CSV table of C-alpha atoms and ligand atoms in Angstrom, one decimal:
chain,number,residue,atom,x,y,z
A,1,MET,CA,17.1,5.8,-17.1
A,2,ASN,CA,14.2,8.3,-17.2
A,3,ILE,CA,11.2,7.2,-15.3
A,4,LEU,CA,7.9,8.5,-15.1
A,5,PHE,CA,5.9,7.3,-12.2
A,6,ALA,CA,2.2,7.5,-12.0
A,7,SER,CA,0.0,7.0,-8.8
A,8,SER,CA,-3.5,8.3,-7.5
A,9,GLU,CA,-1.8,8.8,-4.2
A,10,VAL,CA,1.8,9.6,-3.0
A,11,ALA,CA,2.9,10.2,0.7
A,12,PRO,CA,3.4,12.9,2.3
A,13,PHE,CA,1.1,14.9,-0.2
A,14,ILE,CA,-2.0,12.8,-0.1
A,15,LYS,CA,-2.8,9.3,1.4
A,16,THR,CA,-5.6,6.7,2.0
A,17,GLY,CA,-3.3,3.6,2.2
A,18,GLY,CA,-0.2,1.7,1.4
A,19,LEU,CA,0.2,2.7,-2.1
A,20,ALA,CA,0.9,6.3,-1.2
A,21,ASP,CA,3.8,5.2,1.1
A,22,VAL,CA,5.0,3.0,-1.9
A,23,ALA,CA,4.6,5.9,-4.2
A,24,GLY,CA,6.3,8.2,-1.7
A,25,SER,CA,9.5,6.1,-0.9
A,26,LEU,CA,10.5,3.7,-4.0
A,27,PRO,CA,10.9,6.8,-6.5
A,28,GLN,CA,13.2,8.2,-3.9
A,29,ALA,CA,15.2,4.9,-3.7
A,30,LEU,CA,15.4,4.8,-7.3
A,31,ALA,CA,16.8,8.4,-7.6
A,32,ARG,CA,19.4,7.4,-4.8
A,33,LYS,CA,20.5,5.1,-7.5
A,34,GLY,CA,21.3,7.7,-10.0
A,35,HIS,CA,18.1,7.6,-12.2
A,36,ASP,CA,15.9,10.6,-13.3
A,37,VAL,CA,12.8,10.0,-11.6
A,38,ARG,CA,9.5,12.1,-11.8
A,39,VAL,CA,6.4,11.5,-10.0
A,40,ILE,CA,3.0,12.5,-11.4
A,41,LEU,CA,-0.3,12.9,-9.4
A,42,PRO,CA,-3.6,14.8,-9.3
A,43,LEU,CA,-3.6,18.1,-7.5
A,44,TYR,CA,-6.8,17.3,-5.1
A,45,GLU,CA,-8.4,19.7,-3.0
A,46,GLY,CA,-6.9,17.8,0.1
A,47,ILE,CA,-3.3,18.8,-0.6
A,48,LYS,CA,-2.5,21.2,2.0
A,49,ASP,CA,-1.1,24.6,1.8
A,50,GLU,CA,2.3,23.2,3.2
A,51,TRP,CA,2.8,21.6,-0.2
A,52,ARG,CA,1.0,24.0,-2.4
A,53,SER,CA,3.1,26.9,-1.0
A,54,GLN,CA,6.1,25.0,-2.3
A,55,MET,CA,4.9,24.2,-5.8
A,56,THR,CA,5.7,26.1,-8.9
A,57,TYR,CA,3.3,26.7,-11.8
A,58,LEU,CA,4.7,25.3,-15.1
A,59,GLN,CA,2.2,25.6,-17.8
A,60,ASN,CA,-1.3,24.2,-19.3
A,61,PHE,CA,-2.6,22.4,-22.3
A,62,ASN,CA,-5.5,20.6,-23.0
A,63,VAL,CA,-5.9,16.9,-23.3
A,64,HIS,CA,-7.5,14.5,-25.7
A,65,LEU,CA,-10.1,12.4,-24.0
A,66,ALA,CA,-12.6,11.0,-26.6
A,67,TRP,CA,-14.4,14.1,-27.8
A,68,ARG,CA,-13.7,16.3,-24.8
A,69,THR,CA,-10.3,18.4,-24.6
A,70,PRO,CA,-10.3,19.2,-20.7
A,71,TYR,CA,-7.9,21.7,-19.3
A,72,CYS,CA,-4.7,20.4,-17.6
A,73,GLY,CA,-2.4,22.6,-15.5
A,74,LEU,CA,0.8,21.3,-14.2
A,75,PHE,CA,2.6,22.1,-11.1
A,76,GLU,CA,6.2,21.2,-9.9
A,77,LEU,CA,7.8,20.5,-6.7
A,78,GLN,CA,11.2,19.2,-5.7
A,79,LYS,CA,11.8,16.8,-2.8
A,80,ASP,CA,14.5,14.4,-1.9
A,81,GLY,CA,16.0,14.1,-5.4
A,82,VAL,CA,12.5,13.2,-7.3
A,83,THR,CA,10.5,15.9,-9.5
A,84,TYR,CA,6.7,15.7,-8.7
A,85,TYR,CA,4.2,16.9,-11.1
A,86,PHE,CA,0.9,17.7,-9.8
A,87,VAL,CA,-2.3,17.7,-12.3
A,88,ASP,CA,-4.6,20.6,-12.1
A,89,ASN,CA,-8.1,20.2,-13.1
A,90,GLU,CA,-10.7,21.7,-10.6
A,91,TYR,CA,-13.6,20.3,-12.1
A,92,TYR,CA,-12.3,16.4,-11.6
A,93,PHE,CA,-10.1,17.0,-8.4
A,94,LYS,CA,-11.4,19.9,-6.3
A,95,ARG,CA,-13.6,17.8,-4.2
A,96,GLY,CA,-14.1,16.2,-0.7
A,97,GLY,CA,-12.3,12.9,-0.6
A,98,ILE,CA,-10.1,11.4,-3.4
A,99,TYR,CA,-12.2,8.5,-4.5
A,100,GLY,CA,-15.9,7.2,-4.3
A,101,HIS,CA,-17.3,9.9,-6.9
A,102,TYR,CA,-20.0,8.9,-9.3
A,103,ASP,CA,-17.2,9.7,-12.3
A,104,ASP,CA,-14.3,7.9,-10.8
A,105,GLY,CA,-13.8,6.2,-14.1
A,106,GLU,CA,-13.7,9.6,-16.2
A,107,ARG,CA,-11.6,11.3,-13.5
A,108,PHE,CA,-8.8,8.8,-13.5
A,109,ALA,CA,-9.1,8.6,-17.5
A,110,PHE,CA,-8.2,12.2,-17.3
A,111,PHE,CA,-5.6,11.8,-15.2
A,112,SER,CA,-4.3,9.0,-17.2
A,113,ARG,CA,-4.3,11.0,-20.3
A,114,ALA,CA,-2.5,13.6,-18.5
A,115,VAL,CA,0.3,11.1,-17.6
A,116,ILE,CA,0.6,10.0,-21.3
A,117,GLU,CA,0.6,13.6,-22.7
A,118,SER,CA,2.4,15.4,-20.4
A,119,PRO,CA,6.1,14.2,-21.6
A,120,GLY,CA,5.6,16.0,-24.9
A,121,HIS,CA,5.0,19.3,-22.8
A,122,LEU,CA,7.3,18.8,-20.6
A,123,GLY,CA,10.2,17.7,-22.9
A,124,PHE,CA,10.9,14.9,-20.8
A,125,TRP,CA,10.9,11.6,-22.3
A,126,PRO,CA,10.6,8.5,-20.0
A,127,ASP,CA,12.1,5.1,-21.0
A,128,VAL,CA,9.8,3.6,-18.3
A,129,ILE,CA,6.3,4.8,-17.3
A,130,HIS,CA,5.6,3.0,-14.2
A,131,CYS,CA,1.8,2.8,-13.3
A,132,ASN,CA,0.0,1.7,-9.8
A,133,ASP,CA,-3.4,0.1,-9.5
A,134,TRP,CA,-6.7,0.6,-11.5
A,135,GLN,CA,-6.8,4.3,-11.4
A,136,THR,CA,-3.8,4.5,-13.6
A,137,ALA,CA,-4.6,1.3,-15.5
A,138,LEU,CA,-5.4,3.2,-18.7
A,139,VAL,CA,-2.0,4.4,-19.1
A,140,PRO,CA,-0.3,1.3,-20.4
A,141,ILE,CA,-3.2,0.9,-22.9
A,142,TYR,CA,-3.0,4.5,-24.1
A,143,LEU,CA,0.6,3.9,-24.6
A,144,LEU,CA,0.1,1.3,-27.3
A,145,GLU,CA,-1.3,4.0,-29.4
A,146,GLU,CA,0.5,7.0,-28.4
A,147,ARG,CA,3.9,5.3,-29.4
A,148,GLN,CA,2.7,5.2,-32.9
A,149,ARG,CA,1.6,9.0,-32.7
A,150,VAL,CA,4.6,10.3,-31.0
A,151,PRO,CA,8.3,9.3,-32.2
A,152,GLU,CA,9.9,10.1,-28.9
A,153,LEU,CA,7.7,7.6,-27.2
A,154,ILE,CA,8.4,4.6,-29.5
A,155,ASN,CA,10.7,2.9,-27.4
A,156,ALA,CA,9.0,3.9,-24.1
A,157,LYS,CA,7.9,0.9,-21.9
A,158,SER,CA,5.1,0.5,-19.4
A,159,VAL,CA,5.5,-1.3,-16.2
A,160,PHE,CA,2.2,-2.0,-14.2
A,161,THR,CA,2.0,-2.7,-10.3
A,162,ILE,CA,-1.0,-4.4,-8.6
A,163,HIS,CA,-1.1,-3.2,-5.0
A,164,ASN,CA,-4.4,-4.8,-4.7
A,165,ILE,CA,-6.3,-6.8,-7.3
A,166,GLU,CA,-9.8,-6.3,-5.4
A,167,TYR,CA,-10.0,-2.8,-6.8
A,168,GLN,CA,-10.3,-3.3,-10.7
A,169,GLY,CA,-12.2,-0.5,-12.3
A,170,ARG,CA,-15.0,-2.1,-14.0
A,171,TYR,CA,-17.7,0.1,-16.2
A,172,GLY,CA,-20.2,-0.7,-18.8
A,173,ARG,CA,-19.3,-1.2,-22.3
A,174,GLU,CA,-20.6,2.1,-23.2
A,175,VAL,CA,-17.7,3.9,-21.5
A,176,LEU,CA,-15.0,2.6,-24.0
A,177,VAL,CA,-15.5,5.1,-26.9
A,178,ASP,CA,-17.4,7.8,-25.5
A,179,LEU,CA,-15.4,8.3,-22.0
A,180,PHE,CA,-12.0,6.6,-22.6
A,181,GLY,CA,-11.6,7.7,-26.4
A,182,LEU,CA,-10.6,3.9,-27.0
A,183,PRO,CA,-11.6,2.4,-30.5
A,184,ASP,CA,-14.1,-0.4,-30.0
A,185,SER,CA,-11.6,-2.7,-31.1
A,186,TYR,CA,-9.9,-2.7,-27.6
A,187,PHE,CA,-13.2,-4.4,-26.7
A,188,HIS,CA,-11.9,-8.1,-26.7
A,189,GLU,CA,-11.0,-10.8,-24.5
A,190,ARG,CA,-7.1,-10.1,-24.5
A,191,MET,CA,-7.9,-6.8,-23.5
A,192,LEU,CA,-10.7,-4.7,-21.9
A,193,SER,CA,-13.8,-7.1,-22.3
A,194,TYR,CA,-14.8,-8.6,-19.1
A,195,TYR,CA,-18.3,-10.3,-19.1
A,196,GLY,CA,-19.7,-7.6,-21.1
A,197,ASP,CA,-18.0,-5.1,-19.2
A,198,VAL,CA,-14.9,-2.9,-19.4
A,199,ASN,CA,-12.3,-4.0,-16.8
A,200,LEU,CA,-9.4,-1.6,-16.7
A,201,LEU,CA,-7.0,-3.5,-14.4
A,202,LYS,CA,-7.5,-6.6,-16.9
A,203,GLY,CA,-6.7,-4.4,-19.9
A,204,ALA,CA,-3.6,-3.2,-17.8
A,205,ILE,CA,-2.5,-6.5,-17.2
A,206,TYR,CA,-2.6,-7.3,-20.8
A,207,ALA,CA,-1.4,-4.2,-22.2
A,208,ALA,CA,1.7,-3.4,-19.9
A,209,ASP,CA,5.1,-4.5,-21.1
A,210,TYR,CA,5.6,-6.0,-17.6
A,211,VAL,CA,3.4,-6.5,-14.4
A,212,THR,CA,4.6,-6.5,-10.8
A,213,THR,CA,2.8,-7.1,-7.8
A,214,VAL,CA,4.2,-6.1,-4.4
A,215,SER,CA,5.3,-9.7,-2.8
A,216,PRO,CA,6.3,-13.0,-4.4
A,217,THR,CA,3.7,-14.6,-2.5
A,218,TYR,CA,0.8,-12.4,-3.6
A,219,ALA,CA,2.1,-12.9,-7.2
A,220,SER,CA,1.7,-16.8,-6.8
A,221,GLU,CA,-1.6,-16.6,-4.9
A,222,LEU,CA,-3.0,-14.6,-7.8
A,223,ARG,CA,-3.2,-17.6,-9.7
A,224,TYR,CA,-6.2,-18.6,-7.4
A,225,ASP,CA,-9.6,-17.6,-7.7
A,226,PHE,CA,-10.1,-16.9,-3.8
A,227,TYR,CA,-7.4,-14.4,-4.1
A,228,ALA,CA,-7.5,-12.9,-7.8
A,229,HIS,CA,-11.2,-11.5,-7.5
A,230,GLY,CA,-12.2,-13.1,-11.0
A,231,LEU,CA,-8.6,-12.4,-12.6
A,232,ALA,CA,-7.1,-15.9,-12.0
A,233,GLY,CA,-7.2,-16.6,-15.6
A,234,VAL,CA,-5.9,-13.3,-16.9
A,235,VAL,CA,-2.9,-13.6,-14.4
A,236,SER,CA,-2.2,-17.1,-15.6
A,237,ASP,CA,-2.4,-16.2,-19.0
A,238,ASN,CA,0.2,-13.2,-18.7
A,239,ALA,CA,2.2,-15.3,-15.9
A,240,HIS,CA,5.6,-14.8,-18.1
A,241,LYS,CA,5.6,-11.1,-17.5
A,242,ILE,CA,4.1,-11.1,-13.9
A,243,ARG,CA,6.4,-11.1,-10.8
A,244,GLY,CA,6.3,-10.3,-7.2
A,245,ILE,CA,8.5,-7.8,-5.4
A,246,LEU,CA,8.1,-7.0,-1.9
A,247,ASN,CA,7.6,-3.6,-0.8
A,248,GLY,CA,10.2,-1.8,1.4
A,249,ILE,CA,9.4,0.8,4.0
A,250,ASP,CA,10.8,4.2,4.7
A,251,VAL,CA,13.5,3.0,7.4
A,252,GLU,CA,14.5,6.6,8.1
A,253,ARG,CA,11.0,7.5,8.9
A,254,TYR,CA,10.4,4.5,10.9
A,255,ASP,CA,13.5,4.5,13.2
A,256,PRO,CA,12.4,4.2,16.8
A,257,TRP,CA,16.2,5.7,17.4
A,258,LYS,CA,15.1,8.8,15.5
A,259,ASP,CA,11.4,8.9,15.8
A,260,GLN,CA,10.6,12.0,17.6
A,261,LYS,CA,7.0,11.4,18.2
A,262,LEU,CA,7.9,8.6,20.8
A,263,PRO,CA,8.2,9.7,24.2
A,264,MET,CA,11.6,8.0,24.5
A,265,SER,CA,13.7,6.6,21.8
A,266,PHE,CA,15.4,3.1,21.6
A,267,SER,CA,17.2,0.6,19.4
A,268,ALA,CA,18.1,-3.0,19.1
A,269,LYS,CA,21.4,-2.1,21.3
A,270,GLN,CA,19.6,0.2,23.8
A,271,MET,CA,16.0,-0.9,24.7
A,272,LYS,CA,15.4,0.5,27.9
A,273,GLY,CA,13.2,3.3,25.9
A,274,LYS,CA,10.8,0.7,24.8
A,275,LYS,CA,9.7,0.4,28.5
A,276,ALA,CA,8.6,4.1,28.8
A,277,CYS,CA,6.9,3.7,25.4
A,278,LYS,CA,4.8,1.0,26.9
A,279,ALA,CA,4.0,2.6,29.7
A,280,ALA,CA,3.2,5.9,27.5
A,281,LEU,CA,0.8,3.7,25.5
A,282,GLN,CA,-0.9,2.0,28.5
A,283,GLU,CA,-1.6,5.3,29.9
A,284,MET,CA,-3.0,6.7,26.8
A,285,SER,CA,-5.1,3.8,25.8
A,286,GLY,CA,-6.7,3.8,29.2
A,287,LEU,CA,-5.0,0.4,30.2
A,288,GLU,CA,-3.7,-0.4,33.7
A,289,VAL,CA,0.2,0.6,33.6
A,290,ARG,CA,1.7,-2.9,34.1
A,291,PRO,CA,5.2,-3.7,32.5
A,292,ASP,CA,5.0,-7.5,33.0
A,293,VAL,CA,1.9,-8.1,30.9
A,294,PRO,CA,1.9,-8.4,27.0
A,295,VAL,CA,0.2,-5.6,25.1
A,296,ILE,CA,-1.4,-6.8,22.1
A,297,GLY,CA,-1.8,-4.0,19.4
A,298,CYS,CA,-3.7,-3.7,16.0
A,299,VAL,CA,-3.5,-0.8,13.8
A,300,SER,CA,-5.8,-1.3,10.6
A,301,ARG,CA,-8.7,-0.5,8.6
A,302,LEU,CA,-11.6,-2.4,10.3
A,303,VAL,CA,-12.5,-4.5,7.2
A,304,SER,CA,-13.2,-8.2,6.8
A,305,HIS,CA,-10.3,-9.1,4.5
A,306,LYS,CA,-8.0,-8.0,7.4
A,307,GLY,CA,-9.1,-10.9,9.3
A,308,PHE,CA,-11.5,-9.2,11.9
A,309,ASP,CA,-14.0,-11.9,12.1
A,310,LEU,CA,-11.2,-14.2,13.7
A,311,VAL,CA,-10.4,-11.4,15.9
A,312,VAL,CA,-13.8,-10.9,17.0
A,313,GLU,CA,-14.8,-14.5,17.6
A,314,ALA,CA,-11.8,-15.2,19.3
A,315,LEU,CA,-12.1,-12.1,21.7
A,316,PRO,CA,-12.9,-14.3,24.8
A,317,GLU,CA,-10.1,-16.8,24.5
A,318,ILE,CA,-7.7,-13.7,23.6
A,319,MET,CA,-8.7,-11.9,26.6
A,320,GLY,CA,-8.8,-15.2,28.7
A,321,MET,CA,-4.8,-15.1,28.7
A,322,ASP,CA,-3.0,-12.5,30.8
A,323,VAL,CA,-2.7,-9.8,28.2
A,324,GLN,CA,-3.9,-6.3,27.5
A,325,MET,CA,-5.3,-5.4,23.9
A,326,VAL,CA,-5.6,-2.0,21.9
A,327,VAL,CA,-7.2,-1.7,18.4
A,328,LEU,CA,-6.9,1.5,16.3
A,329,GLY,CA,-8.8,2.1,13.2
A,330,THR,CA,-12.2,2.7,11.3
A,331,GLY,CA,-14.2,0.7,9.3
A,332,ASP,CA,-17.2,-1.6,9.3
A,333,TRP,CA,-19.6,-0.6,11.9
A,334,ALA,CA,-19.8,-4.2,13.3
A,335,TYR,CA,-16.3,-4.4,14.0
A,336,GLU,CA,-16.4,-1.0,15.5
A,337,GLU,CA,-19.3,-2.0,18.0
A,338,ALA,CA,-17.7,-5.4,18.9
A,339,PHE,CA,-14.5,-3.6,19.8
A,340,ARG,CA,-16.3,-0.9,21.9
A,341,ASN,CA,-18.1,-3.5,23.5
A,342,ALA,CA,-15.0,-5.5,24.4
A,343,ALA,CA,-13.6,-2.3,25.9
A,344,TRP,CA,-16.8,-2.1,28.3
A,345,GLN,CA,-16.7,-5.8,28.9
A,346,TYR,CA,-12.9,-5.9,29.7
A,347,PRO,CA,-11.8,-2.3,31.3
A,348,ASN,CA,-8.5,-1.5,31.9
A,349,ARG,CA,-7.5,-4.4,29.8
A,350,PHE,CA,-8.8,-3.8,26.3
A,351,SER,CA,-8.9,-0.5,24.5
A,352,ALA,CA,-11.0,0.5,21.4
A,353,GLN,CA,-9.6,3.6,19.6
A,354,ILE,CA,-12.2,3.7,16.7
A,355,MET,CA,-10.4,6.4,14.8
A,356,TYR,CA,-7.6,7.1,12.4
A,357,SER,CA,-4.7,8.5,14.1
A,358,ASP,CA,-0.8,9.0,13.2
A,359,ALA,CA,0.3,9.7,16.7
A,360,PHE,CA,-1.8,6.8,18.2
A,361,SER,CA,-0.5,4.4,15.6
A,362,THR,CA,3.4,5.4,16.2
A,363,ALA,CA,2.4,5.0,20.1
A,364,ILE,CA,1.5,1.3,19.4
A,365,TYR,CA,4.2,0.7,16.9
A,366,GLY,CA,6.5,1.8,19.6
A,367,GLY,CA,4.9,0.9,22.9
A,368,ALA,CA,3.1,-2.8,22.1
A,369,ASP,CA,4.8,-6.0,22.5
A,370,ILE,CA,2.8,-8.0,19.9
A,371,PHE,CA,1.2,-6.7,16.7
A,372,LEU,CA,-1.8,-8.9,15.5
A,373,MET,CA,-2.5,-8.8,11.6
A,374,PRO,CA,-4.4,-11.9,10.8
A,375,SER,CA,-5.2,-10.8,7.2
A,376,ILE,CA,-7.3,-13.1,4.8
A,377,ALA,CA,-5.6,-11.7,2.0
A,378,GLU,CA,-2.4,-9.1,2.1
A,379,PRO,CA,-0.8,-8.2,-0.9
A,380,CYS,CA,2.2,-6.9,1.2
A,381,GLY,CA,1.2,-5.2,4.3
A,382,LEU,CA,3.6,-2.4,5.7
A,383,SER,CA,2.6,-2.1,9.4
A,384,GLN,CA,3.9,-5.6,10.3
A,385,MET,CA,7.3,-4.3,8.6
A,386,ILE,CA,7.1,-1.0,10.9
A,387,ALA,CA,6.0,-2.9,13.9
A,388,MET,CA,9.4,-5.3,13.5
A,389,ARG,CA,11.2,-2.1,13.2
A,390,TYR,CA,9.8,-0.9,16.6
A,391,GLY,CA,10.7,-4.4,18.0
A,392,THR,CA,7.0,-5.2,18.4
A,393,LEU,CA,6.8,-8.8,17.2
A,394,PRO,CA,4.2,-9.5,14.6
A,395,VAL,CA,1.6,-12.5,14.9
A,396,VAL,CA,0.4,-12.9,11.4
A,397,ARG,CA,-1.5,-15.2,8.8
A,398,GLU,CA,0.7,-16.7,6.2
A,399,THR,CA,-0.7,-15.0,3.2
A,400,GLY,CA,1.0,-12.6,0.6
A,401,GLY,CA,3.7,-10.1,1.9
A,402,LEU,CA,2.9,-11.1,5.5
A,403,LYS,CA,4.4,-14.6,4.7
A,404,ASP,CA,7.2,-13.1,3.0
A,405,SER,CA,8.3,-10.6,5.7
A,406,VAL,CA,7.8,-12.4,8.9
A,407,GLN,CA,10.1,-15.4,9.8
A,408,PRO,CA,8.1,-17.6,12.0
A,409,TYR,CA,9.7,-18.4,15.4
A,410,ASN,CA,11.6,-21.6,15.8
A,411,GLN,CA,11.6,-23.0,19.1
A,412,TYR,CA,14.7,-25.2,18.5
A,413,THR,CA,17.0,-22.9,17.1
A,414,GLY,CA,15.6,-19.4,18.7
A,415,GLU,CA,15.4,-18.0,15.0
A,416,GLY,CA,12.5,-15.7,13.9
A,417,THR,CA,11.2,-12.5,13.7
A,418,GLY,CA,7.4,-13.3,14.8
A,419,PHE,CA,4.7,-16.0,14.7
A,420,THR,CA,2.7,-17.3,12.1
A,421,PHE,CA,-0.2,-19.6,11.2
A,422,ALA,CA,-1.6,-20.9,7.9
A,423,ASN,CA,-5.4,-21.3,8.2
A,424,ALA,CA,-7.8,-18.6,8.3
A,425,ASP,CA,-9.2,-20.1,11.3
A,426,LYS,CA,-9.7,-18.8,14.7
A,427,GLY,CA,-8.2,-21.9,16.4
A,428,ASP,CA,-5.0,-21.5,14.6
A,429,MET,CA,-5.0,-17.9,15.2
A,430,VAL,CA,-5.3,-18.3,19.0
A,431,TRP,CA,-2.7,-21.0,18.9
A,432,ALA,CA,0.1,-18.8,17.4
A,433,LEU,CA,-1.1,-15.7,19.9
A,434,ARG,CA,-0.7,-18.0,22.5
A,435,GLN,CA,2.7,-19.1,21.5
A,436,ALA,CA,3.9,-15.6,21.6
A,437,VAL,CA,2.1,-14.8,24.8
A,438,ASP,CA,3.8,-18.0,26.6
A,439,LEU,CA,7.1,-17.1,25.1
A,440,TYR,CA,6.7,-13.7,26.6
A,441,HIS,CA,5.9,-14.6,30.1
A,442,GLY,CA,8.0,-17.8,29.9
A,443,ASP,CA,11.3,-17.0,28.1
A,444,GLN,CA,12.3,-13.4,28.1
A,445,LYS,CA,15.7,-14.2,26.6
A,446,ALA,CA,14.3,-15.7,23.5
A,447,TRP,CA,12.0,-13.0,23.2
A,448,LYS,CA,14.6,-10.2,23.3
A,449,GLY,CA,16.5,-12.4,20.6
A,450,LEU,CA,13.4,-12.5,18.5
A,451,GLN,CA,13.0,-8.5,19.0
A,452,LYS,CA,16.9,-8.1,18.2
A,453,THR,CA,16.6,-9.7,14.8
A,454,ALA,CA,13.0,-8.4,14.0
A,455,MET,CA,14.6,-4.8,14.6
A,456,THR,CA,17.8,-5.1,12.6
A,457,THR,CA,16.3,-7.2,9.6
A,458,ASP,CA,16.5,-5.0,6.3
A,459,PHE,CA,13.3,-3.6,5.2
A,460,SER,CA,14.7,-0.9,3.2
A,461,TRP,CA,13.9,0.1,-0.2
A,462,ASP,CA,17.2,-0.3,-1.4
A,463,ARG,CA,16.9,-4.1,-1.6
A,464,SER,CA,13.7,-4.0,-3.7
A,465,ALA,CA,14.5,-1.0,-5.8
A,466,GLY,CA,17.3,-3.1,-7.4
A,467,ASP,CA,14.6,-5.4,-8.3
A,468,TYR,CA,12.5,-3.1,-10.3
A,469,LEU,CA,15.6,-1.7,-12.0
A,470,GLU,CA,16.3,-5.1,-13.2
A,471,ILE,CA,12.7,-5.3,-14.7
A,472,TYR,CA,13.1,-1.7,-16.3
A,473,GLY,CA,16.3,-3.0,-17.8
A,474,TRP,CA,14.8,-6.1,-19.2
A,475,VAL,CA,12.0,-4.3,-20.9
A,476,THR,CA,14.0,-1.5,-22.3
A,477,GLY,CA,16.9,-3.5,-23.1
A,478,LYS,CA,19.1,-0.9,-21.5
B,501,LIG,C1,-2.5,-2.1,-0.8
B,501,LIG,C2,-2.4,-3.2,-0.3
B,501,LIG,C3,-1.2,-3.7,0.8
B,501,LIG,C4,0.2,-3.2,0.4
B,501,LIG,C5,0.0,-1.9,-0.1
B,501,LIG,C6,1.1,-1.1,-0.8
B,501,LIG,O1,-3.0,-1.3,0.1
B,501,LIG,O2,-3.5,-3.8,0.3
B,501,LIG,O3,-1.1,-5.2,1.2
B,501,LIG,O4,1.0,-3.2,1.6
B,501,LIG,O5,-0.9,-1.9,-1.1
B,501,LIG,O6,1.5,-1.9,-1.9
């Protein structure tokens, strides 16, 4: 099957969040199963020379974007069995920061036109165009007409994946014709119109041949307003073609036995190295180097939907236990301040690393004992899976992908891969944390059993890639 995978960020080239990890690993898994997969993304200023030097210039053409015909250059790079196309237009993409510009709607409409028009220039005819999040939401919509215009696309189908429904791409009605180049007839309730505005995510949910989201639980949560951010009705209306598929992670990259960035490697069979990783983490975080105290780690953007109100509120109770804690991340100033304060209040026991650092996150995944992730909403979440790979047991709220990936500890059978709680409530979270801490101090044998199960659970893409292929098969009939 020919698959064109469109994403506004793709690891390792450019990344702000989990979308990039998915776009960087799912296509490879599909390619390993014998499909011709090509990934297309913008050529941002932030893409390093290390990658640029490996690209080949292919060609350029002008895309059709309403009354404009902006330049579109295409560069190509081959990596791990996948072909990557980079869309070049310096006016749109030669800027600092990949999102957050006043004209993001126009920038990603341009990118979406490039996605739709590239097949004709490349002579690569996709059976499926797989798009992700609001930045490529116009692609399934453009495809409706492009199929009429371009005979080779007549059977091409679109699959659209929602990684986070909070970001929808909502603009004033005036952009529809003038900027996006769509006829006014697209402004109706079962397409783009949304309380008088244009809502791109809504349009994609209606226009796509199939819609997926990144965990089965999130797919069912999206029928509720609490999770759907105003699109619960749209999701329900399209429930017949929406399904949740749990993300995988790159299990080669996140392997404590092979990870060169760890001070000492370890595996489910050979856990000695984890002790050295813990000591190294304590050292670099300014925590007292003590092997017998559980270290709670957090790696996250410090924003409210990650559950940091609960964490901040619970700090006195958490630190009242015999634990150490290290928080890594940046975000809302109020949380950053609260954690800086905690570091000052609990010297040698609480460490606030207010920054974004790949090296430090590896140190936490590898060296901590407990990984705290109490998200209010979590479409999938990748860090809890990475933590489990490194034998760091997660404490999570039962929402979205957290619920689907962490099996709660059962004190009677000894089964489980972590600790969970249901309500977004401080007391419940502390209860789950206490359960973890008590087990750590009280029953090391049970603890080691959980670590082993967590580390050997299959989080690879191979499992989920098959589910995507099944959907591609349904929509194309191939
Ligand atoms: C978004 C979601 C996160 C998910 C990721 C990849 O970042 O917030 O939960 O893991 O996309 O799908």
